[in-house]
Every structure is written in C-alpha cells, then in structure tokens.
mmCIF file of C-alpha atoms and ligand atoms in Angstrom:
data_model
loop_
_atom_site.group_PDB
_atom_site.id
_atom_site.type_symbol
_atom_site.label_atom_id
_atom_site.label_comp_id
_atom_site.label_asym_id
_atom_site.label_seq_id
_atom_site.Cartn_x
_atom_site.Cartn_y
_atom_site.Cartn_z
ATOM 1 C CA UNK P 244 -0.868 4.234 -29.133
ATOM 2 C CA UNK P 245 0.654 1.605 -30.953
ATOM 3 C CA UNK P 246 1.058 -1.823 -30.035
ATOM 4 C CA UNK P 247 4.458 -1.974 -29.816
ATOM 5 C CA UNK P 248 4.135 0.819 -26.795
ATOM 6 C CA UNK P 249 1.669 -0.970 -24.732
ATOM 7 C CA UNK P 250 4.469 -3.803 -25.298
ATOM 8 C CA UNK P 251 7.072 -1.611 -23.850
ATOM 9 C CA UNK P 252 4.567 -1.259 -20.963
ATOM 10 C CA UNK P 253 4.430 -4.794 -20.084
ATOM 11 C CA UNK P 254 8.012 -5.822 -20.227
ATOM 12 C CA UNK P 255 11.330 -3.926 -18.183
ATOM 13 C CA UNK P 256 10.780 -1.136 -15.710
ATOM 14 C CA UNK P 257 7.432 0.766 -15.948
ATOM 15 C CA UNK P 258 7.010 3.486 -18.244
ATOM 16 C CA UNK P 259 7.160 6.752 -16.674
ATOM 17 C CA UNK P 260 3.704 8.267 -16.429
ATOM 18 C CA UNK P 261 4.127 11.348 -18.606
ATOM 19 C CA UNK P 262 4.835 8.850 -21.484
ATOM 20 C CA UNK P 263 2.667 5.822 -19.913
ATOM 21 C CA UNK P 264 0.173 4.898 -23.115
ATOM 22 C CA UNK P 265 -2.965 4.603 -21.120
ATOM 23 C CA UNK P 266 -2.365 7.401 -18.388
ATOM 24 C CA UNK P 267 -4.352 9.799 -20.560
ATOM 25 C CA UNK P 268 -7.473 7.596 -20.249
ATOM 26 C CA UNK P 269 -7.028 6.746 -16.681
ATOM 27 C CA UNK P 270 -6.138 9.982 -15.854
ATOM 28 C CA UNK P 271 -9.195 11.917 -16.745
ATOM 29 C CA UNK P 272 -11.876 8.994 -15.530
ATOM 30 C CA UNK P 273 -10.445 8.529 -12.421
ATOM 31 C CA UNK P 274 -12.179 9.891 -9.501
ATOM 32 C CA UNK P 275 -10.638 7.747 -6.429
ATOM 33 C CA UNK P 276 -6.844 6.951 -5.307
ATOM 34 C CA UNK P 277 -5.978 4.399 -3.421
ATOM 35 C CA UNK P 278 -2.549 5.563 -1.994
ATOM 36 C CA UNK P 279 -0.138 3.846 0.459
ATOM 37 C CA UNK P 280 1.517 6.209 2.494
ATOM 38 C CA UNK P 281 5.060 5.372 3.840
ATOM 39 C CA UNK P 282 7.493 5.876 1.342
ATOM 40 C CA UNK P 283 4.951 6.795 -1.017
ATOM 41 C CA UNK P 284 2.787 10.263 -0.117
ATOM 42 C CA UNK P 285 5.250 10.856 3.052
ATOM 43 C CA UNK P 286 8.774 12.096 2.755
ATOM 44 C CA UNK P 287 11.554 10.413 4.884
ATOM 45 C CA UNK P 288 10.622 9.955 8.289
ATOM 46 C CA UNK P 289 7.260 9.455 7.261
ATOM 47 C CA UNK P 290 6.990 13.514 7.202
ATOM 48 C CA UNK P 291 3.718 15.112 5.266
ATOM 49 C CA UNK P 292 5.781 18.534 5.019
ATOM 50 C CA UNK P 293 8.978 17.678 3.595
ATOM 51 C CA UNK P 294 10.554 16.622 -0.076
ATOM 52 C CA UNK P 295 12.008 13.638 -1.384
ATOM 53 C CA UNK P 296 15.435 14.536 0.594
ATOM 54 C CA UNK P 297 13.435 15.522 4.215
ATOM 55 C CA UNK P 298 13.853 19.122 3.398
ATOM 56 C CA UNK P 299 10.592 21.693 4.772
ATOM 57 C CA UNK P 300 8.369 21.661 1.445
ATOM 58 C CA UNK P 301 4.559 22.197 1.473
ATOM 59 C CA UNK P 302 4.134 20.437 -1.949
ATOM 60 C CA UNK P 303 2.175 17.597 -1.160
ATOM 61 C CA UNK P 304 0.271 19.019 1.407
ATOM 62 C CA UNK P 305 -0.678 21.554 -1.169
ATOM 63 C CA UNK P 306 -1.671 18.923 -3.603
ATOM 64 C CA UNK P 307 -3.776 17.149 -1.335
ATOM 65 C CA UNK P 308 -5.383 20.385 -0.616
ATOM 66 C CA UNK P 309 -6.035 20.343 -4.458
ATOM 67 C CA UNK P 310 -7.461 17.223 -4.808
ATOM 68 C CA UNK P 311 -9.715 17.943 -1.747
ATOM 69 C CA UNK P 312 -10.834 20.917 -3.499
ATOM 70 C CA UNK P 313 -11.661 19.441 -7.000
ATOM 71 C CA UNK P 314 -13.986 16.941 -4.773
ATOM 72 C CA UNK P 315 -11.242 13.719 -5.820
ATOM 73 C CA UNK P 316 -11.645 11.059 -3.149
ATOM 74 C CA UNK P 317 -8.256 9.715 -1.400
ATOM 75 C CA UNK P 318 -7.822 6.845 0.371
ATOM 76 C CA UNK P 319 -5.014 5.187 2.208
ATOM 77 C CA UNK P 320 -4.409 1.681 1.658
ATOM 78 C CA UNK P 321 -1.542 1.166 3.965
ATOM 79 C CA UNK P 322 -0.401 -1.374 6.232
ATOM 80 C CA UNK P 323 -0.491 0.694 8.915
ATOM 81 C CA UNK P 324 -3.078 -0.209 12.126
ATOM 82 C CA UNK P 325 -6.657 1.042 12.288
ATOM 83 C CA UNK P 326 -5.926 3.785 15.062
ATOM 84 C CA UNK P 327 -2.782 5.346 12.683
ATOM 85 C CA UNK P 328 -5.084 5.584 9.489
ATOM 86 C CA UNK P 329 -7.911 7.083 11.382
ATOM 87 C CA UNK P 330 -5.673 9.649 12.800
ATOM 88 C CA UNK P 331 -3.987 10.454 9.181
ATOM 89 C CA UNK P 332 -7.141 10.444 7.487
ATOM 90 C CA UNK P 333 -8.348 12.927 9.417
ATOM 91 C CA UNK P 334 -5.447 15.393 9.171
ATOM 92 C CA UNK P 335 -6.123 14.955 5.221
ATOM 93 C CA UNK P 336 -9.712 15.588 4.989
ATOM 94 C CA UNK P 337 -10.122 11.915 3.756
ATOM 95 C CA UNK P 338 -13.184 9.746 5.666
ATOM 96 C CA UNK P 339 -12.494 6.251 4.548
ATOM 97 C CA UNK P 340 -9.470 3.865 4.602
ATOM 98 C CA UNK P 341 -7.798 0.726 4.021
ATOM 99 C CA UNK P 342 -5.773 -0.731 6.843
ATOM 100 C CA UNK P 343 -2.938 -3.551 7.448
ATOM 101 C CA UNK P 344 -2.953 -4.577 3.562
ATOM 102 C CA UNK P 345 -6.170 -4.856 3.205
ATOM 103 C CA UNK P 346 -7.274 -6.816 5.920
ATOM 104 C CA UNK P 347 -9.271 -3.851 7.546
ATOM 105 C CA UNK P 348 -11.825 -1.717 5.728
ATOM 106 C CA UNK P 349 -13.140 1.249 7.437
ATOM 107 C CA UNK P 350 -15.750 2.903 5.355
ATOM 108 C CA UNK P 351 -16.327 6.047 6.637
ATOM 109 C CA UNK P 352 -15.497 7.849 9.987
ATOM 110 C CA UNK P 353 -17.074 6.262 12.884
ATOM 111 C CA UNK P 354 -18.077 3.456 10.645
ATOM 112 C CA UNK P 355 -17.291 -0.499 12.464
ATOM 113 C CA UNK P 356 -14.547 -1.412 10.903
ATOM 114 C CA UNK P 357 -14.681 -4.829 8.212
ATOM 115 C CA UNK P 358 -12.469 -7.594 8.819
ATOM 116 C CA UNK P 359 -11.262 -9.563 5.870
ATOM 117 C CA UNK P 360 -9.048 -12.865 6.298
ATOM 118 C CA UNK P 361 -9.080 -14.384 3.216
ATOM 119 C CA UNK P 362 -9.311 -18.057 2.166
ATOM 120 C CA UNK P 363 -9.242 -18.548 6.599
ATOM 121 C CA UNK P 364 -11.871 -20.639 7.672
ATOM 122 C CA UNK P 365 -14.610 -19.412 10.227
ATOM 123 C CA UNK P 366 -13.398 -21.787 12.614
ATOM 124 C CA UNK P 367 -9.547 -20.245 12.586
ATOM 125 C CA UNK P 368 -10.159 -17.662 15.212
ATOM 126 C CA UNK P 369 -11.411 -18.713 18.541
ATOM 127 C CA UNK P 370 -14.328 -16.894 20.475
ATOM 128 C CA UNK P 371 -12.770 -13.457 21.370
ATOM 129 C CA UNK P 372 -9.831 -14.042 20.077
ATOM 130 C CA UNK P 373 -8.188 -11.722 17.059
ATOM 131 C CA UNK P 374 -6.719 -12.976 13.377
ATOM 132 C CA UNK P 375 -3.548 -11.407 15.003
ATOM 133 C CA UNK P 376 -3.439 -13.057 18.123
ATOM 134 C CA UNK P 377 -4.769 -16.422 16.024
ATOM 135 C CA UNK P 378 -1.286 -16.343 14.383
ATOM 136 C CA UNK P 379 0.520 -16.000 17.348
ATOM 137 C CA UNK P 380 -0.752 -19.078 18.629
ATOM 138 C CA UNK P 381 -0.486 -20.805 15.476
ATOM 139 C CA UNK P 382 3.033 -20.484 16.284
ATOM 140 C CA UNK P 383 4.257 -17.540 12.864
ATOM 141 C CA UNK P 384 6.541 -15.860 14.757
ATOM 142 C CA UNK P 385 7.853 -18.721 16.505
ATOM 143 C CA UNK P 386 8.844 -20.547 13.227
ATOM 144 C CA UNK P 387 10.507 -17.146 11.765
ATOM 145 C CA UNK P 388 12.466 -16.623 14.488
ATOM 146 C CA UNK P 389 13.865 -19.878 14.663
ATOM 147 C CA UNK P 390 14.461 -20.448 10.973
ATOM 148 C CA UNK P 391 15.709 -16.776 10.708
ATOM 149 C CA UNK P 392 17.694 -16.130 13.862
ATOM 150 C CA UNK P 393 18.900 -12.524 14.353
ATOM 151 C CA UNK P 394 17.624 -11.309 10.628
ATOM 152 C CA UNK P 395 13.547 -10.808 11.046
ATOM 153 C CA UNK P 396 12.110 -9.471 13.813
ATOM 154 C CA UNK P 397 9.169 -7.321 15.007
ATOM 155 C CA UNK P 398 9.000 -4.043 13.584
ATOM 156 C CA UNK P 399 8.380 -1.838 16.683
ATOM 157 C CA UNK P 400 6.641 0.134 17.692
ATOM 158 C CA UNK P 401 4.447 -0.366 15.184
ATOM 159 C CA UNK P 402 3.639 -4.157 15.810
ATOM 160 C CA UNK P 403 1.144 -2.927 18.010
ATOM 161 C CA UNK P 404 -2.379 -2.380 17.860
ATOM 162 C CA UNK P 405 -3.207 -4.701 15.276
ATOM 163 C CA UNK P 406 -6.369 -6.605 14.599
ATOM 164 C CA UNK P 407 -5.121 -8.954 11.860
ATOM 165 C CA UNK P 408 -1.532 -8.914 10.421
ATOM 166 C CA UNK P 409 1.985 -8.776 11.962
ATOM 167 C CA UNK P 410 4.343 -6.829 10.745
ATOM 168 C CA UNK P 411 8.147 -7.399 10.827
ATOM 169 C CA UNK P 412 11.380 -6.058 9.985
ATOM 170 C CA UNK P 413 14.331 -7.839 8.388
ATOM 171 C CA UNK P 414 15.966 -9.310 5.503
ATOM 172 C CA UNK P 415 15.148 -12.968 4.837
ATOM 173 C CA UNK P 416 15.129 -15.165 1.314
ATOM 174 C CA UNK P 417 11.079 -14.878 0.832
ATOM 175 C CA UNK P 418 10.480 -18.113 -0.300
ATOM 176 C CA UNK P 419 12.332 -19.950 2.134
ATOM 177 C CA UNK P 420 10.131 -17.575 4.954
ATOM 178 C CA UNK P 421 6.752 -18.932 3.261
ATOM 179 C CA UNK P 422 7.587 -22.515 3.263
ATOM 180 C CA UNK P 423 8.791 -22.283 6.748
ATOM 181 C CA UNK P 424 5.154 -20.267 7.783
ATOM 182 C CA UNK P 425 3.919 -23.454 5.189
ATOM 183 C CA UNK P 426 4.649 -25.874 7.953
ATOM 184 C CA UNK P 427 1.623 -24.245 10.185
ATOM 185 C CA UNK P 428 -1.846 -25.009 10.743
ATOM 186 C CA UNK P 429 -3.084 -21.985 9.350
ATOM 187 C CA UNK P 430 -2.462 -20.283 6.268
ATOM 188 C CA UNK P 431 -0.627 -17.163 6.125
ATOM 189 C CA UNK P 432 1.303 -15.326 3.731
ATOM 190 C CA UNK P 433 3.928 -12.932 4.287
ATOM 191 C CA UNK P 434 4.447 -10.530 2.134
ATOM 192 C CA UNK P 435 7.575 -7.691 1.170
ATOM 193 C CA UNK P 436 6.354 -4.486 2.221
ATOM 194 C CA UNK P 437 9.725 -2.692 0.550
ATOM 195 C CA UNK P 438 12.991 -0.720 1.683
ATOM 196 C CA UNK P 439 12.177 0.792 5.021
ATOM 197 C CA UNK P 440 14.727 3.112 7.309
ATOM 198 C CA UNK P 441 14.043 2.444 10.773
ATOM 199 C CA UNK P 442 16.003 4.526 12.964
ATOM 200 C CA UNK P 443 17.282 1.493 15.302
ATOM 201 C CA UNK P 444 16.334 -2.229 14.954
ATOM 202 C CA UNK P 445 18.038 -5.130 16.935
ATOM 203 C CA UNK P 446 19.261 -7.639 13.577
ATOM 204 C CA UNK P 447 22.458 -8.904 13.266
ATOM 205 C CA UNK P 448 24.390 -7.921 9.747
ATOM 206 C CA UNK P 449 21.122 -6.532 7.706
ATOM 207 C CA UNK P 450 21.840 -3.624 6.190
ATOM 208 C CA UNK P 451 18.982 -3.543 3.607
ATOM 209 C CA UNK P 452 16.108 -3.586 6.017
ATOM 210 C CA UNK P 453 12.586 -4.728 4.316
ATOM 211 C CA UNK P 454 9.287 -4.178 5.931
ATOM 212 C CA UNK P 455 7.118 -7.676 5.604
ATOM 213 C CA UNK P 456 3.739 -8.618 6.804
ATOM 214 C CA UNK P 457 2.369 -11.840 7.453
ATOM 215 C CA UNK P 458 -1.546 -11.820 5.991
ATOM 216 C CA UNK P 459 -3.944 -14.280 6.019
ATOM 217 C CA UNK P 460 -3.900 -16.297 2.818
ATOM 218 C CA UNK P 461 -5.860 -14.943 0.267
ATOM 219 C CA UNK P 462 -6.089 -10.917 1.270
ATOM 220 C CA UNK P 463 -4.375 -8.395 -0.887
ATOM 221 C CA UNK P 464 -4.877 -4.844 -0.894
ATOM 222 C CA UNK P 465 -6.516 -5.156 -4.520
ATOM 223 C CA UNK P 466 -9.325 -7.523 -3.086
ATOM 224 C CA UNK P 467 -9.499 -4.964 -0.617
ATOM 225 C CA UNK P 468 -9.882 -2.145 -3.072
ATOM 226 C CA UNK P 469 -12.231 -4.275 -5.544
ATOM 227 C CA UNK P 470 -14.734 -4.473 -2.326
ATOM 228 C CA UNK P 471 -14.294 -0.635 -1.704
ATOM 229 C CA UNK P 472 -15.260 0.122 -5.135
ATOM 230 C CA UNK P 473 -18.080 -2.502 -5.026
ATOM 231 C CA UNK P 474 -19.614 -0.588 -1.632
ATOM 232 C CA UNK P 475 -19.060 2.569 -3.828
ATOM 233 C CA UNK P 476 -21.130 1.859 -6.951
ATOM 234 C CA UNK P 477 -17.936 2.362 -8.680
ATOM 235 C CA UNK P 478 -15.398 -0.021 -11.007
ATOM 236 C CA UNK P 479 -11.628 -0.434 -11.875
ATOM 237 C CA UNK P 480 -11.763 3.010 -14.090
ATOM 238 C CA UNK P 481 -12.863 4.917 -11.751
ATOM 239 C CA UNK P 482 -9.759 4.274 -9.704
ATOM 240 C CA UNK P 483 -5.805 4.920 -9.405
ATOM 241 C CA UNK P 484 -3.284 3.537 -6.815
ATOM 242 C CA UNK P 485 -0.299 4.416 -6.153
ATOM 243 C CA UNK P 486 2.623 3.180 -3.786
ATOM 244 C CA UNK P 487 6.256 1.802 -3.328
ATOM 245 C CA UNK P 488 6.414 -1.887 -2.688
ATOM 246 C CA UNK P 489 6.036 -5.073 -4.675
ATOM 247 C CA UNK P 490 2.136 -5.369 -3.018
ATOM 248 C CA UNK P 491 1.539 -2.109 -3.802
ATOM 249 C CA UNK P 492 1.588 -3.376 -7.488
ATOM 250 C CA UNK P 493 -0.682 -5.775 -6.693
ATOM 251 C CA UNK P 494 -3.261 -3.250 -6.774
ATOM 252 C CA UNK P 495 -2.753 -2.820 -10.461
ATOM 253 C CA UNK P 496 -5.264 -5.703 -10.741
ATOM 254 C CA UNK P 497 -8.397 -3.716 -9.368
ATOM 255 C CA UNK P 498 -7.713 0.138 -10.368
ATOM 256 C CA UNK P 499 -7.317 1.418 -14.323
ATOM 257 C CA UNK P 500 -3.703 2.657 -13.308
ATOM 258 C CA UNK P 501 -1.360 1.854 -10.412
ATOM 259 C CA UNK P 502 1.475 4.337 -10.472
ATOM 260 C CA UNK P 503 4.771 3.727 -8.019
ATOM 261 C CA UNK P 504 6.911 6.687 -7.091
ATOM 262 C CA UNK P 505 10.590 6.592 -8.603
ATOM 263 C CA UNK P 506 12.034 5.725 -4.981
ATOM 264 C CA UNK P 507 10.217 2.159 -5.526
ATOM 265 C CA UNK P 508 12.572 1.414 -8.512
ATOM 266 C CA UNK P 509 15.548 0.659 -6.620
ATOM 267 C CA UNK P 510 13.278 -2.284 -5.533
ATOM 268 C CA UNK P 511 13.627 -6.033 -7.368
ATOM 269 C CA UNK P 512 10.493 -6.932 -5.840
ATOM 270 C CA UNK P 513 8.949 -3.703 -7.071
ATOM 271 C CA UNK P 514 10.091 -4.439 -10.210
ATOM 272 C CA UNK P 515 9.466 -8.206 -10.708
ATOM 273 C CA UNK P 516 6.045 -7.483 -9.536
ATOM 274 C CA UNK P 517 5.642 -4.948 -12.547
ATOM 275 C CA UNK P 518 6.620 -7.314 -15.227
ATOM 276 C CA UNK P 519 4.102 -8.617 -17.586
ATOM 277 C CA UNK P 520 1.743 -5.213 -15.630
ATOM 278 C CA UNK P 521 0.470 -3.195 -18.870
ATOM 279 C CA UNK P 522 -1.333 -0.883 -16.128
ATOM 280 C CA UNK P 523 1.307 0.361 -14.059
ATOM 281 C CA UNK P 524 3.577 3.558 -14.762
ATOM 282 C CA UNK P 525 6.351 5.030 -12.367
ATOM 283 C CA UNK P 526 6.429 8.733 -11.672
ATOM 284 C CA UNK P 527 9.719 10.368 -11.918
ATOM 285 C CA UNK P 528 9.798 11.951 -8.290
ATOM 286 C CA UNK P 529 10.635 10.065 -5.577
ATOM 287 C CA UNK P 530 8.433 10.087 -2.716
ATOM 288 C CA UNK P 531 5.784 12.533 -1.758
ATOM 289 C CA UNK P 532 7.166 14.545 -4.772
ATOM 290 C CA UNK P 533 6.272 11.716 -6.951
ATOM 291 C CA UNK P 534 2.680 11.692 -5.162
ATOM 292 C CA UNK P 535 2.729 15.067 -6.181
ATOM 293 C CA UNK P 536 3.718 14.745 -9.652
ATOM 294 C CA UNK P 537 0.966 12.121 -10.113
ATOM 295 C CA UNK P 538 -1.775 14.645 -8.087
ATOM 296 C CA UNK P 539 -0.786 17.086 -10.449
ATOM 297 C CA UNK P 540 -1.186 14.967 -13.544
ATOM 298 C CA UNK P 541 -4.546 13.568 -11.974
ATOM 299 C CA UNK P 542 -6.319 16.825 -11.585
ATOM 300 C CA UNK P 543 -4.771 18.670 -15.218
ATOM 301 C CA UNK P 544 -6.266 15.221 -16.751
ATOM 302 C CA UNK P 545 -9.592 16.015 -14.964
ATOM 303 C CA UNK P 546 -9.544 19.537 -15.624
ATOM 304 C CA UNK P 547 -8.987 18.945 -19.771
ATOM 305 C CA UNK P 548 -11.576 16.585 -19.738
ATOM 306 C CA UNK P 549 -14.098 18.633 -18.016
ATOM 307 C CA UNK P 550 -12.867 21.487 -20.463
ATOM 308 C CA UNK P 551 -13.393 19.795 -23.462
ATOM 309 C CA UNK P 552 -16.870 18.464 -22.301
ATOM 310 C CA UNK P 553 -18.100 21.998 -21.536
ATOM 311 C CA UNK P 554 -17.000 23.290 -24.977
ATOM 312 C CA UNK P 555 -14.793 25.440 -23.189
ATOM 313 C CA UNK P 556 -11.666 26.157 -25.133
ATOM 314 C CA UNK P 557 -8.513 24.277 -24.487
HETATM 315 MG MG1 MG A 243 5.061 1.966 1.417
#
C-alpha cells in the first residue's frame, strides 16, 4: 500500500479492518488472539449468545466454534479475576489466559498461576500478604475516595477475588486520580478500562460510568502478552488482539494487529490511545458481532493463504 495509507493509519480514528493496509499480512500469519471479553467478544450483559443489541444470536459462539476447529488459539486477556477466566475458558475450549490486565498469567489448565507486578519491588508485599491486599494498606482506595467523594467506587461484585488489581467504577478526571494514588508509598497506576453498564452502582451524578483498575506500575496487558508469546516460542506476528478500551490498545505494542470493535469508538480514551498506532484497525460491528467480523476475516485470511501455498486454486 502506499505510504500515504499507512499515514491514514496512524493519524484520526482507526481504519476499518476490511480496508486496514496491513490486515492482509497479519491476517493470514496470525495463529493466536489475545481477546478481552466484556464489551468486546460478549454482547450486552456480558451474554456469549446474543448480538450487538442483546438479541438471541449464535454468531459468535459459532465463530469461536470455527476458530476452535481450524486449530487457532484464543486467549482472554481480560481484567476479569482468575476464578471468572478459568470458568470462561473452559466453556470456549480455550486452556490458557490472561487475567486482571495482565497481572495474572495462567498458562494452561491446572497450571499455578504467574504473578506479575511490575516495576514493584520484592519487598512491597509482606509475607502472606497479596499485591491486592498490599494496596489496600498502602492506603489506594482510601486516597480515591477522599479526593473523589461519591464519583469512584468499587465495582461490585466483581471487586472480589482478586490477587493483584482493584477494580472500580466511576467517572473521575484521570490525571488528577494518578497524582492523587502519586502521593503513596507504592506505585500504582490506574488505568480506564472503558464505558461499562452496570445495572445499579451507588455514585452520585455519573452518568457515563467507566470501569478503571488500579495496577501495579509497570504491568500492561502487552507485557503480559509479550511473555505469553515468549513461553510459546512465538513473536508479535504470530499474534492479534482485540478489545474495547484505551488499554486494550495498548496491546498493539506486542501483537502484528490489535483490532477494537466499533462499540469502542464512542470512546476518547479509545481513540487517543490509537493515535500515532499504525497497527490497530476497528471492525465495523459492535461487540461480539465485531469479534465475529474479525473471526471471520481471521480464518478466510488463513484459509487463502493455506490455499495458495498448496497450489490449490483460489
Ligand atoms: Mg472490555
């Protein structure tokens, strides 16, 4: 393609990926996806078996059948707990998975799980004690709460069961939230987690509710992919992504393609984290029927390629 397309790429929204200049490529060498789930492979309510709108539809479910079938690996790289992934892994057919951004690397069914925390220092967890529970007494969600009275809060239930990262609900200036979590001993990040729906929350006068999590400094879901790929033999072109929030994106730095579904658009973070991203195209489904749309554009891509290395005909 010419150079002033890979421009395009890198500057405004991302390209869709039916016109996306180096989808071709990364399309046909791909063999592993790194896929968030809510918002992204799930329809609303965080439903396998419905479309964009929450109506019945088998579509993805179908598609991940496909991909199954073609012998394409999947893996969720969510920021959902340990016991969640395992749980939706399984229902997939998938063995391995990412969990809380990155922090937690399970490699394989039964497999101990792999802690990551960043640029944290050995000596920031006490004996027995958890990177979550670490930033509780550090004093994070102390210092939110009373910077950010009645707009961030715990996003239950699913604050629970964590190893390493908190996650929260709310709408708070970002910057303003990390130099507040600045002011602590120990180095955390939070992080936008994008647009989330959550049937009932307790905040005062938000009514654009974003999921964020606070991480240990230095983890993102890309370092978390780039060890994954590492343990695998494999590199960056062997690998996809594909999600709905502004550290989704971030994955675009270890996979030959990261791919958000239309939904993530509506997003400024989403969007601000694209800019200047050659490697990342937008599908133009929302939701699991943009999962789809990429699935389906994965395993043609695969299909032509094995085609025209057979000598079959086209
Ligand atoms: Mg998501």
């Amino acid at each position: 393609m010419p150079a002033a397309s890979a421009a395009s790429a890198a500057s405004g929204p991302p390209l869709p990926l039916d016109a996306h200049p180096l989808a071709p490529h990364a399309l046909s060498c791909a063999s592993v996806l790194y896929t968030d789930l809510d918002g992204t492979l799930l329809g609303p309510g965080a439903c396998l078996l419905a479309d964009a709108r929450g109506a019945p539809w088998l579509g993805t479910a179908s598609a991940v059948v496909d991909l199954n079938r073609a012998g394409l690996t999947g893996v969720i790289c969510s920021g959902r707990n340990r016991l969640q992934l395992a749980e939706v892994s399984r229902l997939l057919g998938w063995d391995s998975f990412i969990a809380e951004i990155g922090c937690v690397i399970v490699p394989g069914r039964g497999k101990d799980p792999v802690f990551y925390t960043g640029e944290w220092p050995e000596d920031a967890t006490l004996p027995g004690e958890t990177p979550y529970e670490a930033m509780i007494r550090a004093g994070a969600l102390d210092v939110l709460a009373r910077e950010f009275p009645g707009i961030i809060e715990e996003h239950s239930p699913y604050h629970l069961n964590r190893e390493v990262t908190h996650v929260l609900r709310g709408n708070v200036p970002l910057a303003e939230a990390q130099a507040a979590l600045d002011t602590l001993e120990l180095a955390i990040r939070i992080a936008d987690n994008g647009i989330i729906h959550p049937p009932r929350h307790g905040l005062v006068g938000v009514t654009e509710v974003h999921a964020y999590h606070l991480i240990p400094d230095g983890v993102t879901k890309g370092g978390a992919i780039r060890e994954d790929l590492a343990r695998r033999g494999l590199t960056r072109k062997d690998a996809l992504a594909m999600g709905d929030s502004a550290i989704d994106v971030e994955m675009a730095e270890s996979v030959a393609l990261a791919v958000v579904v239309a939904n993530a658009l509506e997003d400024e973070w989403v969007l601000a984290a694209a800019s200047g991203r050659e490697n990342v195209a937008s599908t133009r489904a929302h939701r699991g029927e943009g999962w789809t749309e990429l699935a389906r554009a994965w395993l043609a891509a695969r299909a032509e390629r094995a085609g025209s290395s057979s000598g079959a005909p086209a």
